[in-house]
């Protein structure tokens, strides 16, 4: 991608690389507790809620072309079980590694006179600006990849009853008496015949009563 817009050092996801001094081999380790930014996950399925506490552990390594950032993010994700629709919480650990390039160096660490001339080469690269880099896009991608696409409350969750929607885990013996559709028409016919027989019997009884009255 092209060079970042001007970064704000007060942003908790913006990190300073000045201590590395562009000395290849120099290392810096950082830990930081932040409030999770918005859209960390898949809304309505599973995500780290905006503002939720998140712990970051980073390793910054200076190389010829920039700073290699390796890290881990830990947080609690919340969502909904895809089988029974109950709330789900899971401890998330997302690992990531990304190169943040110096804007005046190519992918081999060589200084170039006019950075950004080759738009195709720059499209997928992240850059350091005034010694700062923004971790948010890397963090977002790592969290989304670490989240389950179909979260479940437990691995063997039986889900919901297809007929009444009852949660089967709450009632393992839950069932409905199945009616064989092959006999359904006969049951209806039997009911009709029974009703007809009742009508005939009623008519016969009425006739007997009339004869007795005469």
CSV table of C-alpha atoms in Angstrom, one decimal:
chain,number,residue,atom,x,y,z
A,1,UNK,CA,0.0,0.0,0.0
A,2,UNK,CA,1.1,3.6,-0.4
A,3,UNK,CA,2.8,5.5,2.4
A,4,UNK,CA,0.6,5.9,5.5
A,5,UNK,CA,-1.2,9.2,6.3
A,6,UNK,CA,0.4,11.2,9.0
A,7,UNK,CA,0.5,9.1,12.2
A,8,UNK,CA,-0.4,10.2,15.7
A,9,UNK,CA,2.0,8.9,18.3
A,10,UNK,CA,-0.8,9.2,20.9
A,11,UNK,CA,-2.7,6.4,19.2
A,12,UNK,CA,-2.1,3.2,21.3
A,13,UNK,CA,-1.6,1.2,18.0
A,14,UNK,CA,1.1,3.5,16.7
A,15,UNK,CA,4.7,2.5,17.7
A,16,UNK,CA,8.0,4.4,17.7
A,17,UNK,CA,11.1,2.8,16.1
A,18,UNK,CA,13.6,5.6,16.8
A,19,UNK,CA,15.4,3.6,19.5
A,20,UNK,CA,16.4,1.1,16.9
A,21,UNK,CA,18.3,3.8,15.1
A,22,UNK,CA,18.2,2.0,11.7
A,23,UNK,CA,20.9,-0.3,12.9
A,24,UNK,CA,20.4,-3.8,11.4
A,25,UNK,CA,20.2,-6.4,14.1
A,26,UNK,CA,19.0,-4.0,16.8
A,27,UNK,CA,16.1,-5.4,18.8
A,28,UNK,CA,13.3,-4.0,20.9
A,29,UNK,CA,10.7,-5.8,22.9
A,30,UNK,CA,7.4,-4.1,23.9
A,31,UNK,CA,4.3,-4.9,25.8
A,32,UNK,CA,1.2,-2.8,25.8
A,33,UNK,CA,-2.4,-3.0,27.1
A,34,UNK,CA,-4.9,-1.4,24.8
A,35,UNK,CA,-8.6,-1.1,24.3
A,36,UNK,CA,-9.6,-3.1,21.2
A,37,UNK,CA,-10.4,-1.0,18.1
A,38,UNK,CA,-13.7,-1.5,16.3
A,39,UNK,CA,-14.4,-4.2,13.7
A,40,UNK,CA,-12.1,-6.9,15.1
A,41,UNK,CA,-13.9,-9.9,13.8
A,42,UNK,CA,-17.1,-10.8,12.0
A,43,UNK,CA,-20.1,-8.8,13.4
A,44,UNK,CA,-23.0,-11.0,14.5
A,45,UNK,CA,-20.8,-14.1,14.4
A,46,UNK,CA,-17.7,-13.7,16.6
A,47,UNK,CA,-15.5,-10.7,17.4
A,48,UNK,CA,-13.5,-8.9,20.0
A,49,UNK,CA,-15.8,-6.2,21.2
A,50,UNK,CA,-14.7,-2.6,20.7
A,51,UNK,CA,-13.1,-1.3,23.9
A,52,UNK,CA,-12.4,-4.8,25.3
A,53,UNK,CA,-9.0,-5.2,27.0
A,54,UNK,CA,-6.3,-6.5,24.7
A,55,UNK,CA,-2.7,-7.4,25.5
A,56,UNK,CA,0.0,-7.0,22.9
A,57,UNK,CA,3.5,-8.5,23.0
A,58,UNK,CA,5.9,-7.2,20.3
A,59,UNK,CA,9.4,-7.9,19.0
A,60,UNK,CA,10.8,-5.2,16.8
A,61,UNK,CA,13.9,-6.1,14.8
A,62,UNK,CA,15.8,-3.6,12.6
A,63,UNK,CA,16.8,-5.0,9.2
A,64,UNK,CA,18.2,-3.3,6.1
A,65,UNK,CA,14.9,-2.4,4.5
A,66,UNK,CA,12.9,-1.5,7.6
A,67,UNK,CA,11.6,-3.0,10.8
A,68,UNK,CA,10.3,-6.6,11.1
A,69,UNK,CA,7.5,-6.7,13.7
A,70,UNK,CA,6.6,-10.1,15.3
A,71,UNK,CA,3.9,-10.2,18.0
A,72,UNK,CA,1.0,-11.8,19.7
A,73,UNK,CA,-2.4,-10.3,20.7
A,74,UNK,CA,-4.5,-11.8,23.4
A,75,UNK,CA,-8.1,-10.9,24.1
A,76,UNK,CA,-11.6,-12.4,24.8
A,77,UNK,CA,-13.8,-12.8,21.8
A,78,UNK,CA,-17.6,-12.9,22.0
A,79,UNK,CA,-20.2,-14.4,19.7
A,80,UNK,CA,-23.0,-16.8,19.2
A,81,UNK,CA,-23.0,-20.6,18.8
A,82,UNK,CA,-23.9,-21.4,15.3
A,83,UNK,CA,-25.8,-24.6,16.4
A,84,UNK,CA,-27.8,-23.5,19.5
A,85,UNK,CA,-27.5,-19.7,19.3
A,86,UNK,CA,-26.3,-19.5,22.9
A,87,UNK,CA,-23.7,-16.8,23.7
A,88,UNK,CA,-20.0,-17.9,23.3
A,89,UNK,CA,-16.8,-16.5,24.8
A,90,UNK,CA,-13.4,-17.8,23.9
A,91,UNK,CA,-9.8,-16.7,24.7
A,92,UNK,CA,-8.2,-15.5,21.6
A,93,UNK,CA,-4.5,-15.6,20.8
A,94,UNK,CA,-3.5,-14.2,17.4
A,95,UNK,CA,0.1,-14.3,16.1
A,96,UNK,CA,1.4,-12.0,13.4
A,97,UNK,CA,4.6,-10.9,11.6
A,98,UNK,CA,4.9,-8.0,9.3
A,99,UNK,CA,7.6,-5.9,7.6
A,100,UNK,CA,7.3,-2.2,7.9
A,101,UNK,CA,9.6,-0.7,5.2
A,102,UNK,CA,11.5,2.5,5.2
A,103,UNK,CA,10.0,4.8,2.6
A,104,UNK,CA,13.4,5.5,1.0
A,105,UNK,CA,14.5,1.9,0.7
A,106,UNK,CA,13.5,-0.9,-1.8
A,107,UNK,CA,12.7,-4.5,-0.9
A,108,UNK,CA,16.5,-5.2,-0.7
A,109,UNK,CA,17.2,-2.4,1.7
A,110,UNK,CA,18.8,-0.2,-1.0
A,111,UNK,CA,18.1,3.5,-0.8
A,112,UNK,CA,16.1,4.8,-3.7
A,113,UNK,CA,16.0,8.4,-4.8
A,114,UNK,CA,12.2,8.8,-5.2
A,115,UNK,CA,10.2,6.3,-3.1
A,116,UNK,CA,6.8,5.3,-4.3
A,117,UNK,CA,7.6,5.5,-8.0
A,118,UNK,CA,6.6,1.9,-8.6
A,119,UNK,CA,3.0,1.7,-7.5
A,120,UNK,CA,2.7,-2.0,-8.0
A,121,UNK,CA,5.6,-2.8,-5.7
A,122,UNK,CA,4.3,-0.4,-3.0
A,123,UNK,CA,0.7,-1.7,-3.1
A,124,UNK,CA,1.1,-4.5,-0.6
A,125,UNK,CA,3.8,-2.9,1.5
A,126,UNK,CA,3.4,-1.1,4.9
A,127,UNK,CA,5.7,1.8,5.6
A,128,UNK,CA,7.3,3.6,8.5
A,129,UNK,CA,6.6,7.3,8.7
A,130,UNK,CA,8.9,9.6,10.7
A,131,UNK,CA,10.0,6.6,12.7
A,132,UNK,CA,6.4,5.5,13.4
A,133,UNK,CA,4.3,2.6,12.2
A,134,UNK,CA,0.6,1.8,12.6
A,135,UNK,CA,-0.1,-1.8,13.8
A,136,UNK,CA,-3.9,-1.7,13.4
A,137,UNK,CA,-4.3,-3.1,9.9
A,138,UNK,CA,-1.9,-6.0,10.8
A,139,UNK,CA,-3.7,-6.6,14.0
A,140,UNK,CA,-7.1,-6.6,12.4
A,141,UNK,CA,-6.1,-9.2,9.8
A,142,UNK,CA,-4.5,-11.4,12.4
A,143,UNK,CA,-7.5,-11.4,14.7
A,144,UNK,CA,-9.9,-12.2,11.8
A,145,UNK,CA,-7.8,-15.2,10.7
A,146,UNK,CA,-7.5,-16.5,14.3
A,147,UNK,CA,-11.3,-16.5,14.9
A,148,UNK,CA,-13.4,-19.5,14.2
A,149,UNK,CA,-15.7,-19.0,11.3
A,150,UNK,CA,-18.4,-21.2,12.9
A,151,UNK,CA,-18.1,-20.8,16.7
A,152,UNK,CA,-19.7,-23.4,18.9
A,153,UNK,CA,-20.4,-23.4,22.7
A,154,UNK,CA,-18.9,-26.9,22.9
A,155,UNK,CA,-17.5,-29.3,20.3
A,156,UNK,CA,-20.4,-31.8,20.6
A,157,UNK,CA,-23.2,-29.2,20.8
A,158,UNK,CA,-26.3,-31.0,19.5
A,159,UNK,CA,-28.0,-27.7,18.4
A,160,UNK,CA,-31.7,-27.1,18.4
A,161,UNK,CA,-34.7,-29.3,17.7
A,162,UNK,CA,-35.7,-29.0,14.1
A,163,UNK,CA,-39.4,-29.2,14.9
A,164,UNK,CA,-39.8,-27.0,18.0
A,165,UNK,CA,-36.5,-25.1,18.4
A,166,UNK,CA,-35.7,-26.5,21.9
A,167,UNK,CA,-32.1,-26.6,22.9
A,168,UNK,CA,-31.2,-30.2,22.8
A,169,UNK,CA,-28.3,-29.9,25.3
A,170,UNK,CA,-30.8,-29.0,28.0
A,171,UNK,CA,-32.9,-32.0,27.4
A,172,UNK,CA,-31.0,-35.0,25.9
A,173,UNK,CA,-34.2,-37.1,25.9
A,174,UNK,CA,-36.1,-34.6,23.9
A,175,UNK,CA,-37.9,-36.1,20.9
A,176,UNK,CA,-41.1,-36.0,19.0
A,177,UNK,CA,-43.3,-39.0,17.9
A,178,UNK,CA,-42.8,-39.4,14.2
A,179,UNK,CA,-45.7,-40.1,12.0
A,180,UNK,CA,-45.0,-42.2,8.9
A,181,UNK,CA,-46.3,-40.1,6.0
A,182,UNK,CA,-47.3,-43.3,4.2
A,183,UNK,CA,-50.0,-43.9,6.8
A,184,UNK,CA,-51.2,-40.3,7.1
A,185,UNK,CA,-53.8,-40.6,4.3
A,186,UNK,CA,-55.2,-43.8,5.8
A,187,UNK,CA,-55.5,-42.1,9.2
A,188,UNK,CA,-57.5,-39.4,7.6
A,189,UNK,CA,-59.6,-41.9,5.8
A,190,UNK,CA,-60.2,-43.8,9.0
A,191,UNK,CA,-61.3,-40.6,10.7
A,192,UNK,CA,-63.8,-39.9,7.9
A,193,UNK,CA,-65.2,-43.4,8.0
A,194,UNK,CA,-65.6,-43.2,11.7
A,195,UNK,CA,-67.5,-40.0,11.4
A,196,UNK,CA,-69.7,-41.5,8.7
A,197,UNK,CA,-70.5,-44.5,10.7
A,198,UNK,CA,-71.5,-42.3,13.6
A,199,UNK,CA,-73.9,-40.4,11.4
A,200,UNK,CA,-75.4,-43.6,10.1
A,201,UNK,CA,-75.8,-44.9,13.6
A,202,UNK,CA,-77.4,-41.7,14.7
A,203,UNK,CA,-79.8,-41.9,11.7
A,204,UNK,CA,-80.7,-45.5,12.5
A,205,UNK,CA,-81.4,-44.7,16.2
A,206,UNK,CA,-83.6,-41.8,15.1
A,207,UNK,CA,-85.6,-44.2,12.9
A,208,UNK,CA,-86.1,-46.6,15.7
A,209,UNK,CA,-87.3,-43.9,18.0
A,210,UNK,CA,-89.9,-42.7,15.4
A,211,UNK,CA,-91.3,-46.3,15.1
A,212,UNK,CA,-91.6,-46.6,18.8
A,213,UNK,CA,-93.5,-43.4,19.0
A,214,UNK,CA,-96.0,-44.6,16.4
